[in-house]
Coordinates of N, CA and C in Angstrom, one line a residue:
X1 N -73.3 -202.5 178.9 CA -74.0 -201.6 179.9 C -75.2 -200.9 179.3
X2 N -75.0 -200.4 178.0 CA -76.1 -199.7 177.4 C -77.3 -200.7 177.1
X3 N -77.0 -201.9 176.8 CA -78.0 -202.9 176.5 C -78.8 -203.2 177.8
X4 N -78.1 -203.3 178.9 CA -78.8 -203.6 180.2 C -79.7 -202.4 180.5
X5 N -79.3 -201.2 180.4 CA -80.1 -200.0 180.6 C -81.3 -200.0 179.7
X6 N -81.1 -200.3 178.5 CA -82.2 -200.3 177.5 C -83.2 -201.4 177.9
X7 N -82.8 -202.6 178.3 CA -83.7 -203.6 178.7 C -84.5 -203.3 180.0
X8 N -83.8 -202.6 180.9 CA -84.5 -202.2 182.1 C -85.6 -201.2 181.8
X9 N -85.3 -200.2 181.0 CA -86.2 -199.2 180.6 C -87.4 -199.8 179.9
X10 N -87.1 -200.7 178.9 CA -88.2 -201.4 178.2 C -89.1 -202.2 179.1
X11 N -88.5 -202.9 180.1 CA -89.2 -203.7 181.1 C -90.2 -202.8 181.9
X12 N -89.6 -201.6 182.3 CA -90.5 -200.7 183.1 C -91.6 -200.2 182.3
X13 N -91.4 -199.8 181.0 CA -92.5 -199.4 180.2 C -93.5 -200.4 179.9
X14 N -93.1 -201.7 179.7 CA -94.0 -202.7 179.5 C -94.8 -203.0 180.7
X15 N -94.2 -203.0 181.9 CA -94.9 -203.3 183.1 C -95.9 -202.2 183.4
X16 N -95.5 -200.9 183.2 CA -96.4 -199.8 183.4 C -97.6 -199.9 182.5
X17 N -97.4 -200.4 181.3 CA -98.5 -200.6 180.4 C -99.5 -201.6 180.9
X18 N -99.0 -202.7 181.4 CA -99.8 -203.7 182.0 C -100.6 -203.3 183.2
X19 N -100.0 -202.5 184.1 CA -100.6 -202.0 185.3 C -101.7 -201.1 184.9
X20 N -101.5 -200.2 184.0 CA -102.5 -199.2 183.7 C -103.6 -199.7 182.7
X21 N -103.4 -200.9 182.2 CA -104.4 -201.4 181.2 C -105.8 -201.5 181.8
X22 N -105.8 -201.9 183.1 CA -107.2 -202.1 183.7 C -107.6 -200.9 184.4
X23 N -108.4 -200.1 183.8 CA -108.9 -198.9 184.3 C -110.2 -199.2 185.1
X24 N -111.0 -200.2 184.6 CA -112.3 -200.5 185.2 C -112.2 -202.0 185.6
X25 N -112.6 -202.2 186.9 CA -112.5 -203.6 187.4 C -113.8 -204.4 187.3
X26 N -114.9 -203.7 187.5 CA -116.2 -204.4 187.4 C -117.3 -203.4 187.1
X27 N -118.4 -204.0 186.7 CA -119.6 -203.1 186.4 C -120.9 -203.8 186.6
X28 N -121.9 -203.1 186.9 CA -123.3 -203.6 186.9 C -124.0 -202.9 185.7
X29 N -124.4 -203.8 184.8 CA -125.0 -203.3 183.5 C -126.4 -203.7 183.5
X30 N -127.3 -202.7 183.5 CA -128.7 -202.9 183.5 C -129.1 -202.9 182.0
X31 N -129.8 -203.9 181.5 CA -130.3 -204.0 180.1 C -131.8 -203.8 180.1
X32 N -132.3 -203.0 179.2 CA -133.7 -202.8 179.1 C -134.2 -203.5 177.9
X33 N -135.4 -204.0 178.0 CA -136.1 -204.7 176.9 C -136.0 -206.2 177.0
X34 N -135.4 -206.7 178.0 CA -135.3 -208.2 178.3 C -136.7 -208.6 178.7
X35 N -137.2 -209.7 178.1 CA -138.5 -210.2 178.5 C -138.5 -211.7 178.8
X36 N -137.4 -212.3 178.5 CA -137.3 -213.8 178.8 C -135.9 -214.2 179.0
X37 N -135.7 -215.5 179.4 CA -134.3 -216.0 179.5 C -133.6 -216.1 178.2
X38 N -134.3 -216.2 177.1 CA -133.7 -216.3 175.8 C -133.0 -214.9 175.5
X39 N -133.7 -213.8 175.8 CA -133.2 -212.5 175.6 C -131.9 -212.3 176.4
X40 N -132.0 -212.7 177.7 CA -130.8 -212.6 178.5 C -129.6 -213.4 178.0
X41 N -129.9 -214.6 177.5 CA -128.9 -215.4 176.9 C -128.3 -214.8 175.7
X42 N -129.1 -214.2 174.8 CA -128.6 -213.5 173.6 C -127.7 -212.4 174.0
X43 N -128.1 -211.6 175.0 CA -127.2 -210.5 175.5 C -125.9 -211.0 176.1
X44 N -126.0 -212.0 176.9 CA -124.8 -212.6 177.5 C -123.9 -213.1 176.4
X45 N -124.4 -213.8 175.5 CA -123.6 -214.4 174.4 C -122.9 -213.2 173.6
X46 N -123.6 -212.2 173.3 CA -123.0 -211.0 172.6 C -121.9 -210.4 173.5
X47 N -122.1 -210.2 174.8 CA -121.1 -209.6 175.6 C -119.9 -210.5 175.8
X48 N -120.0 -211.8 175.7 CA -118.9 -212.7 175.9 C -117.9 -212.6 174.7
X49 N -118.3 -212.0 173.6 CA -117.4 -211.9 172.5 C -116.3 -210.8 172.8
X50 N -116.5 -210.0 173.8 CA -115.5 -208.9 174.1 C -114.4 -209.6 174.9
X51 N -113.2 -209.4 174.4 CA -112.0 -210.0 175.0 C -111.6 -209.5 176.3
X52 N -112.1 -208.4 176.7 CA -111.8 -207.8 178.0 C -112.7 -208.2 179.2
X53 N -113.8 -209.0 178.8 CA -114.7 -209.4 179.9 C -114.2 -210.8 180.4
X54 N -114.0 -210.8 181.7 CA -113.6 -212.1 182.4 C -114.7 -212.9 182.8
X55 N -115.8 -212.3 183.4 CA -116.9 -213.1 183.9 C -118.2 -212.3 183.8
X56 N -119.3 -213.0 183.6 CA -120.6 -212.4 183.5 C -121.5 -213.2 184.4
X57 N -122.2 -212.4 185.3 CA -123.2 -213.1 186.2 C -124.5 -212.4 186.0
X58 N -125.5 -213.0 185.3 CA -126.7 -212.4 185.1 C -127.6 -212.5 186.3
X59 N -128.4 -211.4 186.5 CA -129.4 -211.4 187.6 C -130.7 -211.1 186.8
X60 N -131.5 -212.1 186.5 CA -132.7 -212.0 185.7 C -133.8 -211.2 186.4
X61 N -133.8 -211.2 187.7 CA -134.8 -210.5 188.5 C -134.7 -209.0 188.3
X62 N -133.5 -208.5 188.2 CA -133.3 -207.1 188.0 C -132.8 -206.7 186.6
X63 N -132.7 -207.6 185.7 CA -132.2 -207.4 184.3 C -130.8 -206.7 184.4
X64 N -130.0 -207.3 185.3 CA -128.6 -206.8 185.5 C -127.6 -207.9 185.2
X65 N -126.5 -207.5 184.6 CA -125.4 -208.3 184.3 C -124.2 -207.8 185.1
X66 N -123.7 -208.6 186.0 CA -122.5 -208.1 186.8 C -121.3 -208.6 186.0
X67 N -120.5 -207.6 185.5 CA -119.4 -207.9 184.7 C -118.1 -207.7 185.5
X68 N -117.2 -208.7 185.3 CA -115.8 -208.6 185.9 C -114.9 -208.5 184.7
X69 N -113.9 -207.6 184.7 CA -113.0 -207.5 183.6 C -111.6 -208.1 183.9
X70 N -111.0 -208.5 182.8 CA -109.7 -209.1 182.9 C -108.7 -208.0 183.2
X71 N -107.7 -208.3 184.1 CA -106.8 -207.3 184.6 C -105.8 -206.8 183.6
X72 N -105.5 -207.6 182.6 CA -104.5 -207.2 181.6 C -105.1 -206.6 180.3
X73 N -106.4 -206.3 180.4 CA -107.0 -205.8 179.2 C -107.7 -204.4 179.5
X74 N -107.7 -203.6 178.5 CA -108.3 -202.3 178.6 C -109.8 -202.4 178.3
X75 N -110.6 -201.8 179.1 CA -112.1 -201.9 178.9 C -112.6 -200.8 178.0
X76 N -113.4 -201.1 177.1 CA -114.0 -200.1 176.2 C -115.5 -200.1 176.5
X77 N -116.0 -199.0 177.1 CA -117.4 -198.9 177.5 C -118.3 -198.8 176.3
X78 N -117.9 -198.2 175.3 CA -118.7 -198.1 174.1 C -118.9 -199.4 173.4
X79 N -117.9 -200.3 173.5 CA -118.1 -201.6 172.9 C -119.1 -202.5 173.7
X80 N -119.2 -202.2 175.0 CA -120.2 -202.9 175.8 C -121.6 -202.5 175.4
X81 N -121.8 -201.2 175.2 CA -123.1 -200.6 174.7 C -123.4 -201.2 173.3
X82 N -122.4 -201.3 172.5 CA -122.7 -201.8 171.1 C -123.1 -203.3 171.1
X83 N -122.5 -204.1 172.0 CA -122.8 -205.5 172.1 C -124.2 -205.7 172.6
X84 N -124.7 -204.9 173.5 CA -126.0 -204.9 174.0 C -127.0 -204.6 172.9
X85 N -126.7 -203.5 172.2 CA -127.5 -203.1 171.1 C -127.5 -204.1 169.9
X86 N -126.4 -204.7 169.7 CA -126.3 -205.8 168.7 C -127.2 -207.0 169.0
X87 N -127.4 -207.2 170.3 CA -128.3 -208.3 170.7 C -129.8 -207.9 170.7
X88 N -130.1 -206.6 170.4 CA -131.4 -206.1 170.2 C -132.0 -205.4 171.4
X89 N -131.1 -205.0 172.3 CA -131.6 -204.3 173.6 C -130.9 -203.0 173.8
X90 N -131.2 -202.4 174.9 CA -130.6 -201.1 175.3 C -130.0 -201.1 176.7
X91 N -129.0 -200.3 176.9 CA -128.4 -200.1 178.2 C -129.3 -199.2 179.0
X92 N -129.7 -199.6 180.1 CA -130.6 -198.8 181.0 C -129.7 -198.0 182.0
X93 N -128.6 -198.6 182.4 CA -127.7 -198.0 183.4 C -126.4 -198.8 183.4
X94 N -125.3 -198.1 183.7 CA -124.0 -198.7 183.8 C -123.3 -198.1 185.0
X95 N -123.2 -198.8 186.1 CA -122.4 -198.4 187.2 C -121.1 -199.2 187.2
X96 N -120.0 -198.6 187.3 CA -118.7 -199.3 187.2 C -117.8 -198.8 188.3
X97 N -116.8 -199.7 188.6 CA -115.8 -199.4 189.6 C -114.5 -199.0 188.8
X98 N -114.2 -197.7 188.8 CA -113.0 -197.2 188.1 C -111.9 -197.2 189.1
X99 N -110.7 -197.6 188.6 CA -109.5 -197.6 189.5 C -108.6 -196.5 189.1
X100 N -108.6 -195.5 189.9 CA -107.8 -194.3 189.6 C -106.5 -194.3 190.4
X101 N -105.5 -193.7 189.8 CA -104.1 -193.7 190.4 C -103.7 -192.2 190.5
X102 N -104.1 -191.5 191.5 CA -103.8 -190.1 191.7 C -104.2 -189.3 190.5
X103 N -105.4 -189.5 190.0 CA -106.0 -188.8 188.9 C -106.6 -187.5 189.3
X104 N -106.1 -186.4 188.7 CA -106.5 -185.1 189.0 C -107.8 -184.7 188.3
X105 N -108.8 -184.3 189.0 CA -110.0 -183.8 188.4 C -109.9 -182.3 188.5
X106 N -109.9 -181.6 187.3 CA -109.7 -180.1 187.3 C -110.9 -179.4 187.8
X107 N -110.8 -178.1 187.8 CA -111.9 -177.2 188.3 C -113.1 -177.2 187.4
X108 N -113.0 -177.8 186.3 CA -114.2 -178.0 185.4 C -114.8 -179.4 185.4
X109 N -114.1 -180.3 186.2 CA -114.6 -181.7 186.3 C -114.0 -182.6 185.3
X110 N -113.0 -182.2 184.6 CA -112.3 -183.0 183.5 C -111.1 -183.7 184.1
X111 N -111.0 -185.0 183.8 CA -109.9 -185.8 184.2 C -109.4 -186.7 183.1
X112 N -108.1 -186.9 183.0 CA -107.5 -187.8 182.0 C -106.8 -188.9 182.8
X113 N -107.2 -190.1 182.5 CA -106.7 -191.3 183.1 C -106.3 -192.3 182.1
X114 N -105.0 -192.4 181.9 CA -104.5 -193.3 180.8 C -104.9 -192.7 179.4
X115 N -105.6 -193.5 178.6 CA -106.0 -193.0 177.3 C -107.5 -192.6 177.4
X116 N -108.1 -192.6 178.5 CA -109.5 -192.2 178.7 C -109.6 -190.8 179.2
X117 N -110.7 -190.1 178.8 CA -111.0 -188.8 179.3 C -112.4 -188.8 179.9
X118 N -112.5 -188.4 181.2 CA -113.7 -188.4 181.9 C -114.1 -187.0 182.3
X119 N -115.4 -186.7 182.1 CA -116.0 -185.4 182.6 C -116.9 -185.8 183.7
X120 N -116.5 -185.4 184.9 CA -117.3 -185.6 186.1 C -118.4 -184.5 186.2
X121 N -119.6 -184.9 186.4 CA -120.7 -183.9 186.4 C -120.9 -183.4 187.8
X122 N -120.4 -184.1 188.8 CA -120.7 -183.6 190.2 C -119.4 -183.6 191.1
X123 N -118.3 -183.6 190.5 CA -117.0 -183.6 191.2 C -116.0 -182.7 190.5
X124 N -115.4 -181.8 191.2 CA -114.5 -180.8 190.6 C -113.3 -180.6 191.6
X125 N -112.2 -180.3 191.0 CA -111.0 -179.9 191.8 C -110.7 -180.9 192.9
X126 N -110.4 -182.1 192.5 CA -110.2 -183.2 193.4 C -109.2 -184.2 192.8
X127 N -108.5 -185.0 193.7 CA -107.7 -186.0 193.2 C -108.3 -187.4 193.6
X128 N -108.5 -188.2 192.6 CA -109.1 -189.5 192.8 C -108.0 -190.6 192.9
X129 N -108.1 -191.4 193.9 CA -107.1 -192.5 194.1 C -107.8 -193.7 194.6
X130 N -107.5 -194.8 193.9 CA -108.2 -196.1 194.3 C -109.5 -196.3 193.6
X131 N -110.2 -197.3 194.0 CA -111.5 -197.6 193.4 C -112.6 -196.6 193.7
X132 N -113.3 -196.2 192.6 CA -114.4 -195.2 192.7 C -115.5 -195.7 191.9
X133 N -116.7 -195.9 192.6 CA -117.9 -196.3 191.9 C -118.5 -195.1 191.2
X134 N -118.8 -195.2 189.9 CA -119.4 -194.1 189.2 C -120.4 -194.6 188.2
X135 N -121.3 -193.8 187.8 CA -122.3 -194.1 186.8 C -122.0 -193.4 185.5
X136 N -122.1 -194.1 184.4 CA -121.9 -193.5 183.1 C -123.2 -192.9 182.7
X137 N -123.3 -191.6 182.5 CA -124.5 -190.9 182.2 C -124.6 -190.3 180.8
X138 N -123.8 -190.9 179.9 CA -123.8 -190.5 178.5 C -125.1 -191.0 177.8
X139 N -125.4 -190.5 176.6 CA -126.5 -190.9 175.8 C -126.3 -192.4 175.5
X140 N -127.4 -193.1 175.5 CA -127.5 -194.6 175.3 C -126.9 -195.4 176.5
X141 N -126.6 -194.7 177.6 CA -126.2 -195.4 178.8 C -127.2 -195.2 180.0
X142 N -128.2 -194.3 179.7 CA -129.3 -194.0 180.6 C -130.5 -193.9 179.7
X143 N -131.7 -193.8 180.3 CA -132.9 -193.7 179.5 C -133.0 -192.4 178.8
X144 N -133.7 -192.4 177.7 CA -133.8 -191.2 176.8 C -134.4 -190.0 177.6
X145 N -135.4 -190.2 178.5 CA -135.9 -189.1 179.2 C -134.9 -188.6 180.3
X146 N -134.2 -189.5 180.9 CA -133.2 -189.1 181.9 C -132.0 -188.3 181.2
X147 N -131.7 -188.7 180.0 CA -130.6 -188.0 179.2 C -131.1 -186.6 178.8
X148 N -132.3 -186.6 178.4 CA -132.9 -185.3 177.9 C -132.9 -184.3 179.1
X149 N -133.4 -184.8 180.3 CA -133.4 -183.9 181.5 C -132.0 -183.5 181.9
X150 N -131.1 -184.4 181.9 CA -129.7 -184.1 182.3 C -129.1 -183.1 181.3
X151 N -129.3 -183.3 180.0 CA -128.8 -182.5 178.9 C -129.2 -181.0 179.1
X152 N -130.4 -180.8 179.6 CA -130.9 -179.5 179.8 C -130.2 -178.8 181.0
X153 N -129.7 -179.6 181.9 CA -129.0 -179.1 183.1 C -127.5 -178.9 183.0
X154 N -126.9 -179.8 182.2 CA -125.4 -179.9 182.1 C -124.9 -178.8 181.2
X155 N -123.9 -178.1 181.7 CA -123.4 -176.9 181.0 C -122.0 -177.3 180.3
X156 N -121.9 -178.5 179.9 CA -120.7 -179.0 179.3 C -121.0 -179.3 177.8
X157 N -120.2 -178.7 176.9 CA -120.5 -178.8 175.4 C -120.4 -180.3 175.0
X158 N -119.6 -181.1 175.6 CA -119.4 -182.4 175.1 C -120.5 -183.4 175.5
X159 N -121.4 -183.0 176.4 CA -122.3 -183.9 176.9 C -123.3 -184.5 175.8
X160 N -123.8 -183.7 175.0 CA -124.8 -184.2 174.0 C -124.1 -185.1 173.0
X161 N -122.9 -184.9 172.6 CA -122.3 -185.7 171.5 C -121.3 -186.7 172.1
X162 N -120.7 -186.5 173.3 CA -119.7 -187.4 173.8 C -118.3 -187.1 173.2
X163 N -118.2 -186.1 172.4 CA -116.9 -185.7 171.8 C -116.6 -184.3 172.2
X164 N -115.3 -184.1 172.5 CA -114.8 -182.8 172.9 C -113.4 -182.6 172.5
X165 N -112.8 -181.4 172.6 CA -111.5 -181.2 172.3 C -110.6 -181.1 173.6
X166 N -109.6 -182.0 173.6 CA -108.8 -182.1 174.8 C -107.3 -182.1 174.3
X167 N -106.6 -181.1 174.8 CA -105.2 -180.9 174.3 C -105.1 -180.8 172.8
X168 N -106.0 -180.1 172.2 CA -106.0 -179.8 170.8 C -106.5 -180.9 169.9
X169 N -107.0 -182.0 170.5 CA -107.5 -183.2 169.7 C -108.9 -183.5 170.0
X170 N -109.7 -183.8 169.0 CA -111.1 -184.3 169.3 C -111.0 -185.7 169.9
X171 N -111.7 -185.9 171.0 CA -111.6 -187.2 171.7 C -112.9 -187.5 172.3
X172 N -113.1 -188.8 172.6 CA -114.3 -189.3 173.3 C -114.1 -189.0 174.7
X173 N -115.2 -188.4 175.3 CA -115.2 -188.0 176.7 C -116.4 -188.7 177.3
X174 N -116.1 -189.5 178.3 CA -117.1 -190.2 179.1 C -117.6 -189.3 180.2
X175 N -118.9 -189.2 180.4 CA -119.5 -188.4 181.4 C -119.9 -189.3 182.6
X176 N -119.4 -188.9 183.8 CA -119.6 -189.8 184.9 C -120.2 -189.0 186.1
X177 N -121.0 -189.7 186.9 CA -121.5 -189.1 188.1 C -121.1 -190.0 189.2
X178 N -120.5 -189.5 190.3 CA -120.1 -190.3 191.4 C -121.2 -190.3 192.5

């Protein structure tokens, strides 16, 4: 009987891990500096090395890549930025569909969803549930001038560095605008 209970508990934990693995389902990634189809191909090739990307659809007219993520994998936004930079380009904008499951945004705009911490710049004291389209507004995810302008307005210590203390630990905080 103890073995059966242990197996049931283990199954629930494993299933819950799989369900919560996919925090982001899709994204529109604007890449700056692309001048030709070879540039686009280099960026796409670099992005395809990420194991959490399921599909990439480039739109060369708008310099956008529509990314679809695998359901059983956790998405790392910083790795997307790094792969674009490795290809020799910059992220101009990243709009993503985040899947929240009764995620509480506190009165300061901070929310913890799974292993990720999000600082919402224009949403406070709210519960997010279901798909929410948001823009990542961290440094290197928007233009330098847009970041500088926003940094002068944002009153959150973690905005300039992307690092803050949450529950006594230094952690990566993603800054989002809905």
